[in-house]
Amino acid sequence: MTDSTTAPIALITGASRGIGRLLAQKLGQRGVTVVVTYKGNADLAEQSLADVKAAGGDGITAQVDIEQPESIDALFDLVRDTYGRLDMFVANAAASAFKPVAQLKLHHLDRSYATNARSFVLGAQRAAELMDRGGRIVVVTSYGSLRAFPTYAALGAAKAMTEAYTKYMAVEYGPRQITVNAVNGGLIDTDSLDYFYNAVPGMAPMETVIEKLPLQRPGTADDMADAVDFLLSDKASYITGQTLSVDGGLTVIAPPYWADTTSPLRDAVLPTAPAGAE
């Protein structure tokens, strides 16, 4: 075990790219020591850790396959042996199959449960054991937990399960001063969004969805990382058991959509195209 330190210790799954990497850098700016986990690309993880150190933090990289319970155990054993404690745990990594319910096979269901719901529960159990002076647990979910749309059943159902577990954990871990929350993302401009709208055969064009959002743009990885960073901070010390939607208003709209209206009703909300524009 290394010498004890006053710097907070954070563990982020899937921290080698996307939302996890940006979050790690933001925590580094606060002087946090970050355990940057990855599944297969050690080089990307090292680059992410370099960002953390350049921002003012410290940390290590660690390989984990969240689908395997023994790999999760090995990860938290490493944290215990290296730092002796943990202050923040962010369950960010995810994976699933994008298929209609009728096409889901047993291995799709098993993997979606293992990588999203089961890994969160097992990770939170081990994280809480190391939070000897209170702590923060945050799981990253998505709007498929709240709304049904094509090919997202396996992942959406798993994310809904993690949000349910968030409430139960908040109640049980609260007396130990551990808060547990979820950040539910909408259309966030990451590699995953690009894959969903461009690699799934027959998927609706992304622009037809974005035009219906109240904010009329996809979110950014920064938008998500900022929300998680807030819930990990002292400013959120009295918030627990909550799911924070970061979705540009996606989950408050319903048909008929303003984007589908015409003048004169449309003109009351949506800007009129400038003269000469097509």
PDB file of C-alpha atoms in Angstrom:
ATOM      1  CA  MET A   1       0.000   0.000   0.000  1.00  0.00           C
ATOM      2  CA  THR A   2       1.252   3.492  -0.823  1.00  0.00           C
ATOM      3  CA  ASP A   3       1.565   6.206   1.795  1.00  0.00           C
ATOM      4  CA  SER A   4      -1.773   7.638   2.886  1.00  0.00           C
ATOM      5  CA  THR A   5      -2.851  10.815   1.180  1.00  0.00           C
ATOM      6  CA  THR A   6      -5.468  13.449   1.701  1.00  0.00           C
ATOM      7  CA  ALA A   7      -6.329  13.529  -2.003  1.00  0.00           C
ATOM      8  CA  PRO A   8      -9.728  11.971  -2.825  1.00  0.00           C
ATOM      9  CA  ILE A   9      -9.533   8.622  -4.636  1.00  0.00           C
ATOM     10  CA  ALA A  10     -11.886   7.989  -7.577  1.00  0.00           C
ATOM     11  CA  LEU A  11     -12.461   4.935  -9.748  1.00  0.00           C
ATOM     12  CA  ILE A  12     -14.099   5.344 -13.166  1.00  0.00           C
ATOM     13  CA  THR A  13     -14.956   2.398 -15.383  1.00  0.00           C
ATOM     14  CA  GLY A  14     -14.556   3.082 -19.085  1.00  0.00           C
ATOM     15  CA  ALA A  15     -12.260   6.047 -18.442  1.00  0.00           C
ATOM     16  CA  SER A  16      -9.997   5.657 -21.462  1.00  0.00           C
ATOM     17  CA  ARG A  17     -12.307   7.557 -23.831  1.00  0.00           C
ATOM     18  CA  GLY A  18     -15.495   9.588 -24.172  1.00  0.00           C
ATOM     19  CA  ILE A  19     -17.399  10.698 -21.093  1.00  0.00           C
ATOM     20  CA  GLY A  20     -15.172   8.732 -18.720  1.00  0.00           C
ATOM     21  CA  ARG A  21     -11.999  10.307 -20.026  1.00  0.00           C
ATOM     22  CA  LEU A  22     -13.375  13.850 -19.776  1.00  0.00           C
ATOM     23  CA  LEU A  23     -14.629  13.169 -16.278  1.00  0.00           C
ATOM     24  CA  ALA A  24     -11.231  11.842 -15.223  1.00  0.00           C
ATOM     25  CA  GLN A  25      -9.611  15.048 -16.464  1.00  0.00           C
ATOM     26  CA  LYS A  26     -12.157  17.214 -14.607  1.00  0.00           C
ATOM     27  CA  LEU A  27     -11.462  15.303 -11.407  1.00  0.00           C
ATOM     28  CA  GLY A  28      -7.755  15.764 -12.010  1.00  0.00           C
ATOM     29  CA  GLN A  29      -8.330  19.513 -12.050  1.00  0.00           C
ATOM     30  CA  ARG A  30      -9.687  19.132  -8.517  1.00  0.00           C
ATOM     31  CA  GLY A  31      -6.584  17.260  -7.400  1.00  0.00           C
ATOM     32  CA  VAL A  32      -8.312  13.884  -7.321  1.00  0.00           C
ATOM     33  CA  THR A  33      -6.348  10.652  -7.702  1.00  0.00           C
ATOM     34  CA  VAL A  34      -8.102   8.663 -10.436  1.00  0.00           C
ATOM     35  CA  VAL A  35      -8.060   4.942 -11.181  1.00  0.00           C
ATOM     36  CA  VAL A  36      -8.498   4.938 -14.961  1.00  0.00           C
ATOM     37  CA  THR A  37      -9.932   1.606 -16.033  1.00  0.00           C
ATOM     38  CA  TYR A  38     -10.049   0.122 -19.510  1.00  0.00           C
ATOM     39  CA  LYS A  39     -10.956  -3.182 -21.100  1.00  0.00           C
ATOM     40  CA  GLY A  40      -8.591  -3.564 -24.030  1.00  0.00           C
ATOM     41  CA  ASN A  41      -6.728  -0.408 -25.053  1.00  0.00           C
ATOM     42  CA  ALA A  42      -3.942   0.242 -22.546  1.00  0.00           C
ATOM     43  CA  ASP A  43      -2.473   3.035 -24.675  1.00  0.00           C
ATOM     44  CA  LEU A  44      -5.693   5.060 -24.554  1.00  0.00           C
ATOM     45  CA  ALA A  45      -5.866   4.538 -20.807  1.00  0.00           C
ATOM     46  CA  GLU A  46      -2.314   5.824 -20.386  1.00  0.00           C
ATOM     47  CA  GLN A  47      -3.192   8.883 -22.454  1.00  0.00           C
ATOM     48  CA  SER A  48      -6.213   9.493 -20.234  1.00  0.00           C
ATOM     49  CA  LEU A  49      -4.065   9.178 -17.120  1.00  0.00           C
ATOM     50  CA  ALA A  50      -1.572  11.632 -18.636  1.00  0.00           C
ATOM     51  CA  ASP A  51      -4.467  14.108 -19.019  1.00  0.00           C
ATOM     52  CA  VAL A  52      -5.340  13.625 -15.342  1.00  0.00           C
ATOM     53  CA  LYS A  53      -1.766  14.295 -14.260  1.00  0.00           C
ATOM     54  CA  ALA A  54      -1.432  17.311 -16.560  1.00  0.00           C
ATOM     55  CA  ALA A  55      -4.595  18.727 -14.984  1.00  0.00           C
ATOM     56  CA  GLY A  56      -3.112  18.437 -11.492  1.00  0.00           C
ATOM     57  CA  GLY A  57      -4.239  15.011 -10.315  1.00  0.00           C
ATOM     58  CA  ASP A  58      -2.611  11.611 -10.045  1.00  0.00           C
ATOM     59  CA  GLY A  59      -3.598   7.995 -10.463  1.00  0.00           C
ATOM     60  CA  ILE A  60      -3.044   4.630 -12.078  1.00  0.00           C
ATOM     61  CA  THR A  61      -4.493   2.634 -14.953  1.00  0.00           C
ATOM     62  CA  ALA A  62      -6.161  -0.726 -14.421  1.00  0.00           C
ATOM     63  CA  GLN A  63      -7.544  -3.315 -16.808  1.00  0.00           C
ATOM     64  CA  VAL A  64     -10.986  -4.727 -16.069  1.00  0.00           C
ATOM     65  CA  ASP A  65     -13.576  -6.792 -17.883  1.00  0.00           C
ATOM     66  CA  ILE A  66     -16.774  -5.763 -16.113  1.00  0.00           C
ATOM     67  CA  GLU A  67     -18.567  -8.774 -17.579  1.00  0.00           C
ATOM     68  CA  GLN A  68     -16.451 -11.011 -15.332  1.00  0.00           C
ATOM     69  CA  PRO A  69     -17.030 -10.863 -11.539  1.00  0.00           C
ATOM     70  CA  GLU A  70     -13.498 -12.068 -10.812  1.00  0.00           C
ATOM     71  CA  SER A  71     -12.096  -9.192 -12.863  1.00  0.00           C
ATOM     72  CA  ILE A  72     -14.180  -6.701 -10.865  1.00  0.00           C
ATOM     73  CA  ASP A  73     -12.890  -8.233  -7.632  1.00  0.00           C
ATOM     74  CA  ALA A  74      -9.296  -7.975  -8.862  1.00  0.00           C
ATOM     75  CA  LEU A  75      -9.848  -4.299  -9.704  1.00  0.00           C
ATOM     76  CA  PHE A  76     -11.103  -3.386  -6.248  1.00  0.00           C
ATOM     77  CA  ASP A  77      -8.411  -5.504  -4.610  1.00  0.00           C
ATOM     78  CA  LEU A  78      -5.902  -3.366  -6.504  1.00  0.00           C
ATOM     79  CA  VAL A  79      -7.522  -0.164  -5.242  1.00  0.00           C
ATOM     80  CA  ARG A  80      -7.528  -1.484  -1.677  1.00  0.00           C
ATOM     81  CA  ASP A  81      -3.900  -2.591  -1.847  1.00  0.00           C
ATOM     82  CA  THR A  82      -2.744   0.624  -3.536  1.00  0.00           C
ATOM     83  CA  TYR A  83      -4.709   3.294  -1.680  1.00  0.00           C
ATOM     84  CA  GLY A  84      -6.483   1.598   1.200  1.00  0.00           C
ATOM     85  CA  ARG A  85      -9.749   3.413   0.553  1.00  0.00           C
ATOM     86  CA  LEU A  86     -12.048   4.908  -2.109  1.00  0.00           C
ATOM     87  CA  ASP A  87     -14.067   8.125  -2.169  1.00  0.00           C
ATOM     88  CA  MET A  88     -15.811   8.039  -5.558  1.00  0.00           C
ATOM     89  CA  PHE A  89     -17.000   5.236  -7.817  1.00  0.00           C
ATOM     90  CA  VAL A  90     -18.411   5.958 -11.276  1.00  0.00           C
ATOM     91  CA  ALA A  91     -19.944   3.069 -13.222  1.00  0.00           C
ATOM     92  CA  ASN A  92     -19.611   4.428 -16.747  1.00  0.00           C
ATOM     93  CA  ALA A  93     -18.687   1.487 -19.000  1.00  0.00           C
ATOM     94  CA  ALA A  94     -21.524  -0.259 -20.847  1.00  0.00           C
ATOM     95  CA  ALA A  95     -22.242  -2.651 -23.698  1.00  0.00           C
ATOM     96  CA  SER A  96     -25.248  -4.340 -25.275  1.00  0.00           C
ATOM     97  CA  ALA A  97     -26.874  -5.561 -28.473  1.00  0.00           C
ATOM     98  CA  PHE A  98     -29.158  -3.286 -30.492  1.00  0.00           C
ATOM     99  CA  LYS A  99     -31.937  -5.558 -31.726  1.00  0.00           C
ATOM    100  CA  PRO A 100     -35.736  -5.778 -31.611  1.00  0.00           C
ATOM    101  CA  VAL A 101     -37.032  -7.826 -28.679  1.00  0.00           C
ATOM    102  CA  ALA A 102     -38.059 -10.676 -30.982  1.00  0.00           C
ATOM    103  CA  GLN A 103     -34.442 -11.044 -32.130  1.00  0.00           C
ATOM    104  CA  LEU A 104     -32.762 -11.052 -28.728  1.00  0.00           C
ATOM    105  CA  LYS A 105     -30.963 -14.325 -27.988  1.00  0.00           C
ATOM    106  CA  LEU A 106     -29.991 -15.690 -24.599  1.00  0.00           C
ATOM    107  CA  HIS A 107     -26.407 -14.472 -24.907  1.00  0.00           C
ATOM    108  CA  HIS A 108     -27.628 -10.937 -25.711  1.00  0.00           C
ATOM    109  CA  LEU A 109     -29.747 -10.894 -22.560  1.00  0.00           C
ATOM    110  CA  ASP A 110     -27.024 -12.377 -20.379  1.00  0.00           C
ATOM    111  CA  ARG A 111     -24.336 -10.006 -21.601  1.00  0.00           C
ATOM    112  CA  SER A 112     -26.522  -6.913 -21.289  1.00  0.00           C
ATOM    113  CA  TYR A 113     -27.380  -7.823 -17.699  1.00  0.00           C
ATOM    114  CA  ALA A 114     -23.791  -8.708 -16.801  1.00  0.00           C
ATOM    115  CA  THR A 115     -22.107  -5.643 -18.277  1.00  0.00           C
ATOM    116  CA  ASN A 116     -24.638  -3.052 -17.176  1.00  0.00           C
ATOM    117  CA  ALA A 117     -26.691  -4.076 -14.136  1.00  0.00           C
ATOM    118  CA  ARG A 118     -24.671  -6.822 -12.454  1.00  0.00           C
ATOM    119  CA  SER A 119     -21.349  -5.017 -12.818  1.00  0.00           C
ATOM    120  CA  PHE A 120     -22.827  -1.911 -11.201  1.00  0.00           C
ATOM    121  CA  VAL A 121     -24.130  -3.826  -8.192  1.00  0.00           C
ATOM    122  CA  LEU A 122     -20.911  -5.797  -7.702  1.00  0.00           C
ATOM    123  CA  GLY A 123     -18.808  -2.660  -8.150  1.00  0.00           C
ATOM    124  CA  ALA A 124     -20.926  -0.610  -5.757  1.00  0.00           C
ATOM    125  CA  GLN A 125     -20.696  -3.359  -3.122  1.00  0.00           C
ATOM    126  CA  ARG A 126     -16.908  -3.360  -3.262  1.00  0.00           C
ATOM    127  CA  ALA A 127     -16.696   0.430  -3.525  1.00  0.00           C
ATOM    128  CA  ALA A 128     -18.850   0.948  -0.438  1.00  0.00           C
ATOM    129  CA  GLU A 129     -16.592  -1.372   1.548  1.00  0.00           C
ATOM    130  CA  LEU A 130     -13.691   0.984   0.830  1.00  0.00           C
ATOM    131  CA  MET A 131     -15.596   4.212   1.582  1.00  0.00           C
ATOM    132  CA  ASP A 132     -14.656   4.375   5.244  1.00  0.00           C
ATOM    133  CA  ARG A 133     -15.386   8.095   5.509  1.00  0.00           C
ATOM    134  CA  GLY A 134     -18.410   8.398   3.268  1.00  0.00           C
ATOM    135  CA  GLY A 135     -18.366   8.675  -0.484  1.00  0.00           C
ATOM    136  CA  ARG A 136     -20.089   9.112  -3.814  1.00  0.00           C
ATOM    137  CA  ILE A 137     -21.409   6.472  -6.212  1.00  0.00           C
ATOM    138  CA  VAL A 138     -22.719   7.509  -9.638  1.00  0.00           C
ATOM    139  CA  VAL A 139     -23.935   5.295 -12.477  1.00  0.00           C
ATOM    140  CA  VAL A 140     -24.260   6.553 -16.050  1.00  0.00           C
ATOM    141  CA  THR A 141     -27.539   5.509 -17.683  1.00  0.00           C
ATOM    142  CA  SER A 142     -29.502   6.591 -20.748  1.00  0.00           C
ATOM    143  CA  TYR A 143     -32.986   7.656 -21.771  1.00  0.00           C
ATOM    144  CA  GLY A 144     -33.846   4.146 -22.919  1.00  0.00           C
ATOM    145  CA  SER A 145     -34.562   3.457 -19.258  1.00  0.00           C
ATOM    146  CA  LEU A 146     -37.466   5.924 -19.451  1.00  0.00           C
ATOM    147  CA  ARG A 147     -38.688   5.751 -23.053  1.00  0.00           C
ATOM    148  CA  ALA A 148     -39.008   2.887 -25.534  1.00  0.00           C
ATOM    149  CA  PHE A 149     -37.516   3.193 -29.008  1.00  0.00           C
ATOM    150  CA  PRO A 150     -36.242   0.809 -31.729  1.00  0.00           C
ATOM    151  CA  THR A 151     -33.554  -1.792 -30.884  1.00  0.00           C
ATOM    152  CA  TYR A 152     -32.816  -0.460 -27.379  1.00  0.00           C
ATOM    153  CA  ALA A 153     -34.790  -2.920 -25.249  1.00  0.00           C
ATOM    154  CA  ALA A 154     -31.875  -4.937 -23.863  1.00  0.00           C
ATOM    155  CA  LEU A 155     -29.803  -1.921 -22.863  1.00  0.00           C
ATOM    156  CA  GLY A 156     -32.754   0.227 -21.816  1.00  0.00           C
ATOM    157  CA  ALA A 157     -34.081  -2.457 -19.495  1.00  0.00           C
ATOM    158  CA  ALA A 158     -30.646  -2.971 -17.958  1.00  0.00           C
ATOM    159  CA  LYS A 159     -30.254   0.784 -17.418  1.00  0.00           C
ATOM    160  CA  ALA A 160     -33.692   0.906 -15.795  1.00  0.00           C
ATOM    161  CA  MET A 161     -32.521  -1.808 -13.436  1.00  0.00           C
ATOM    162  CA  THR A 162     -29.453   0.219 -12.446  1.00  0.00           C
ATOM    163  CA  GLU A 163     -31.672   3.228 -11.724  1.00  0.00           C
ATOM    164  CA  ALA A 164     -33.860   1.067  -9.482  1.00  0.00           C
ATOM    165  CA  TYR A 165     -30.774  -0.207  -7.679  1.00  0.00           C
ATOM    166  CA  THR A 166     -29.657   3.416  -7.274  1.00  0.00           C
ATOM    167  CA  LYS A 167     -32.678   4.085  -5.060  1.00  0.00           C
ATOM    168  CA  TYR A 168     -32.175   0.986  -2.947  1.00  0.00           C
ATOM    169  CA  MET A 169     -28.480   1.666  -2.515  1.00  0.00           C
ATOM    170  CA  ALA A 170     -29.156   5.288  -1.560  1.00  0.00           C
ATOM    171  CA  VAL A 171     -31.419   4.108   1.270  1.00  0.00           C
ATOM    172  CA  GLU A 172     -29.057   1.397   2.506  1.00  0.00           C
ATOM    173  CA  TYR A 173     -25.770   3.306   2.152  1.00  0.00           C
ATOM    174  CA  GLY A 174     -27.123   6.650   3.345  1.00  0.00           C
ATOM    175  CA  PRO A 175     -26.421   5.995   7.052  1.00  0.00           C
ATOM    176  CA  ARG A 176     -22.767   5.530   6.057  1.00  0.00           C
ATOM    177  CA  GLN A 177     -22.780   8.960   4.357  1.00  0.00           C
ATOM    178  CA  ILE A 178     -22.496   7.418   0.908  1.00  0.00           C
ATOM    179  CA  THR A 179     -24.669   9.053  -1.745  1.00  0.00           C
ATOM    180  CA  VAL A 180     -25.829   7.085  -4.788  1.00  0.00           C
ATOM    181  CA  ASN A 181     -27.174   8.768  -7.926  1.00  0.00           C
ATOM    182  CA  ALA A 182     -27.587   8.220 -11.665  1.00  0.00           C
ATOM    183  CA  VAL A 183     -26.972  10.503 -14.632  1.00  0.00           C
ATOM    184  CA  ASN A 184     -29.310   9.684 -17.506  1.00  0.00           C
ATOM    185  CA  GLY A 185     -28.035  10.849 -20.882  1.00  0.00           C
ATOM    186  CA  GLY A 186     -30.055  11.651 -23.985  1.00  0.00           C
ATOM    187  CA  LEU A 187     -28.534  11.926 -27.453  1.00  0.00           C
ATOM    188  CA  ILE A 188     -24.907  12.523 -26.468  1.00  0.00           C
ATOM    189  CA  ASP A 189     -22.408  13.144 -29.251  1.00  0.00           C
ATOM    190  CA  THR A 190     -20.013  10.249 -28.675  1.00  0.00           C
ATOM    191  CA  ASP A 191     -18.804   7.224 -30.648  1.00  0.00           C
ATOM    192  CA  SER A 192     -21.741   5.259 -29.233  1.00  0.00           C
ATOM    193  CA  LEU A 193     -24.294   7.677 -30.676  1.00  0.00           C
ATOM    194  CA  ASP A 194     -22.598   7.580 -34.060  1.00  0.00           C
ATOM    195  CA  TYR A 195     -22.656   3.792 -34.021  1.00  0.00           C
ATOM    196  CA  PHE A 196     -26.319   3.611 -33.028  1.00  0.00           C
ATOM    197  CA  TYR A 197     -27.558   5.900 -35.787  1.00  0.00           C
ATOM    198  CA  ASN A 198     -25.160   4.860 -38.540  1.00  0.00           C
ATOM    199  CA  ALA A 199     -24.385   1.183 -37.982  1.00  0.00           C
ATOM    200  CA  VAL A 200     -27.790  -0.212 -37.010  1.00  0.00           C
ATOM    201  CA  PRO A 201     -29.528  -1.227 -40.277  1.00  0.00           C
ATOM    202  CA  GLY A 202     -32.730   0.696 -40.929  1.00  0.00           C
ATOM    203  CA  MET A 203     -32.301   3.164 -38.058  1.00  0.00           C
ATOM    204  CA  ALA A 204     -34.040   6.532 -38.414  1.00  0.00           C
ATOM    205  CA  PRO A 205     -31.803   9.451 -39.475  1.00  0.00           C
ATOM    206  CA  MET A 206     -30.376  11.210 -36.438  1.00  0.00           C
ATOM    207  CA  GLU A 207     -31.386  14.655 -37.697  1.00  0.00           C
ATOM    208  CA  THR A 208     -35.076  13.690 -37.594  1.00  0.00           C
ATOM    209  CA  VAL A 209     -34.698  13.062 -33.879  1.00  0.00           C
ATOM    210  CA  ILE A 210     -32.541  16.076 -33.059  1.00  0.00           C
ATOM    211  CA  GLU A 211     -34.986  18.501 -34.684  1.00  0.00           C
ATOM    212  CA  LYS A 212     -37.631  17.398 -32.193  1.00  0.00           C
ATOM    213  CA  LEU A 213     -35.516  18.108 -29.102  1.00  0.00           C
ATOM    214  CA  PRO A 214     -36.397  21.328 -27.233  1.00  0.00           C
ATOM    215  CA  LEU A 215     -32.715  22.382 -27.391  1.00  0.00           C
ATOM    216  CA  GLN A 216     -32.415  21.098 -30.993  1.00  0.00           C
ATOM    217  CA  ARG A 217     -28.886  19.765 -30.634  1.00  0.00           C
ATOM    218  CA  PRO A 218     -27.226  16.641 -29.311  1.00  0.00           C
ATOM    219  CA  GLY A 219     -25.548  16.843 -25.935  1.00  0.00           C
ATOM    220  CA  THR A 220     -21.798  16.654 -25.541  1.00  0.00           C
ATOM    221  CA  ALA A 221     -19.586  14.387 -23.496  1.00  0.00           C
ATOM    222  CA  ASP A 222     -18.748  17.524 -21.510  1.00  0.00           C
ATOM    223  CA  ASP A 223     -22.438  17.984 -20.632  1.00  0.00           C
ATOM    224  CA  MET A 224     -22.512  14.493 -19.151  1.00  0.00           C
ATOM    225  CA  ALA A 225     -19.134  14.716 -17.441  1.00  0.00           C
ATOM    226  CA  ASP A 226     -20.116  18.033 -15.834  1.00  0.00           C
ATOM    227  CA  ALA A 227     -23.286  16.485 -14.410  1.00  0.00           C
ATOM    228  CA  VAL A 228     -21.396  13.519 -12.959  1.00  0.00           C
ATOM    229  CA  ASP A 229     -18.694  15.836 -11.623  1.00  0.00           C
ATOM    230  CA  PHE A 230     -21.381  17.860  -9.836  1.00  0.00           C
ATOM    231  CA  LEU A 231     -22.864  14.779  -8.174  1.00  0.00           C
ATOM    232  CA  LEU A 232     -19.376  13.760  -7.038  1.00  0.00           C
ATOM    233  CA  SER A 233     -18.726  17.168  -5.499  1.00  0.00           C
ATOM    234  CA  ASP A 234     -19.463  18.599  -2.061  1.00  0.00           C
ATOM    235  CA  LYS A 235     -22.165  20.745  -3.686  1.00  0.00           C
ATOM    236  CA  ALA A 236     -24.258  17.585  -4.063  1.00  0.00           C
ATOM    237  CA  SER A 237     -23.718  16.261  -0.554  1.00  0.00           C
ATOM    238  CA  TYR A 238     -27.467  16.205   0.245  1.00  0.00           C
ATOM    239  CA  ILE A 239     -28.582  14.652  -3.052  1.00  0.00           C
ATOM    240  CA  THR A 240     -29.040  10.895  -3.119  1.00  0.00           C
ATOM    241  CA  GLY A 241     -31.261   8.309  -4.793  1.00  0.00           C
ATOM    242  CA  GLN A 242     -31.889  10.601  -7.772  1.00  0.00           C
ATOM    243  CA  THR A 243     -31.672  10.225 -11.542  1.00  0.00           C
ATOM    244  CA  LEU A 244     -30.534  13.418 -13.257  1.00  0.00           C
ATOM    245  CA  SER A 245     -31.586  13.641 -16.912  1.00  0.00           C
ATOM    246  CA  VAL A 246     -29.104  15.361 -19.227  1.00  0.00           C
ATOM    247  CA  ASP A 247     -31.102  15.168 -22.432  1.00  0.00           C
ATOM    248  CA  GLY A 248     -31.945  18.589 -23.829  1.00  0.00           C
ATOM    249  CA  GLY A 249     -35.583  18.068 -22.871  1.00  0.00           C
ATOM    250  CA  LEU A 250     -35.963  14.761 -24.702  1.00  0.00           C
ATOM    251  CA  THR A 251     -37.884  13.001 -21.937  1.00  0.00           C
ATOM    252  CA  VAL A 252     -40.401  15.826 -21.393  1.00  0.00           C
ATOM    253  CA  ILE A 253     -41.637  16.098 -24.990  1.00  0.00           C
ATOM    254  CA  ALA A 254     -44.433  14.101 -26.600  1.00  0.00           C
ATOM    255  CA  PRO A 255     -46.169  13.990 -29.971  1.00  0.00           C
ATOM    256  CA  PRO A 256     -47.392  16.028 -31.704  1.00  0.00           C
ATOM    257  CA  TYR A 257     -43.952  17.599 -31.929  1.00  0.00           C
ATOM    258  CA  TRP A 258     -43.396  21.280 -32.589  1.00  0.00           C
ATOM    259  CA  ALA A 259     -41.029  20.274 -35.397  1.00  0.00           C
ATOM    260  CA  ASP A 260     -43.975  18.650 -37.183  1.00  0.00           C
ATOM    261  CA  THR A 261     -46.309  21.661 -36.983  1.00  0.00           C
ATOM    262  CA  THR A 262     -46.803  24.218 -39.731  1.00  0.00           C
ATOM    263  CA  SER A 263     -47.503  27.947 -39.837  1.00  0.00           C
ATOM    264  CA  PRO A 264     -49.052  29.817 -38.177  1.00  0.00           C
ATOM    265  CA  LEU A 265     -48.689  27.538 -35.120  1.00  0.00           C
ATOM    266  CA  ARG A 266     -45.080  26.631 -35.894  1.00  0.00           C
ATOM    267  CA  ASP A 267     -44.086  30.319 -35.978  1.00  0.00           C
ATOM    268  CA  ALA A 268     -44.965  30.737 -32.317  1.00  0.00           C
ATOM    269  CA  VAL A 269     -42.014  28.577 -31.220  1.00  0.00           C
ATOM    270  CA  LEU A 270     -39.696  27.728 -34.090  1.00  0.00           C
ATOM    271  CA  PRO A 271     -37.846  30.506 -35.944  1.00  0.00           C
ATOM    272  CA  THR A 272     -38.946  31.333 -39.448  1.00  0.00           C
ATOM    273  CA  ALA A 273     -36.352  30.572 -42.088  1.00  0.00           C
ATOM    274  CA  PRO A 274     -34.643  33.755 -43.386  1.00  0.00           C
ATOM    275  CA  ALA A 275     -35.673  35.076 -46.785  1.00  0.00           C
ATOM    276  CA  GLY A 276     -34.018  33.166 -49.595  1.00  0.00           C
ATOM    277  CA  ALA A 277     -33.187  30.158 -47.427  1.00  0.00           C
ATOM    278  CA  GLU A 278     -34.329  26.720 -48.512  1.00  0.00           C
TER     279      GLU A 278
END
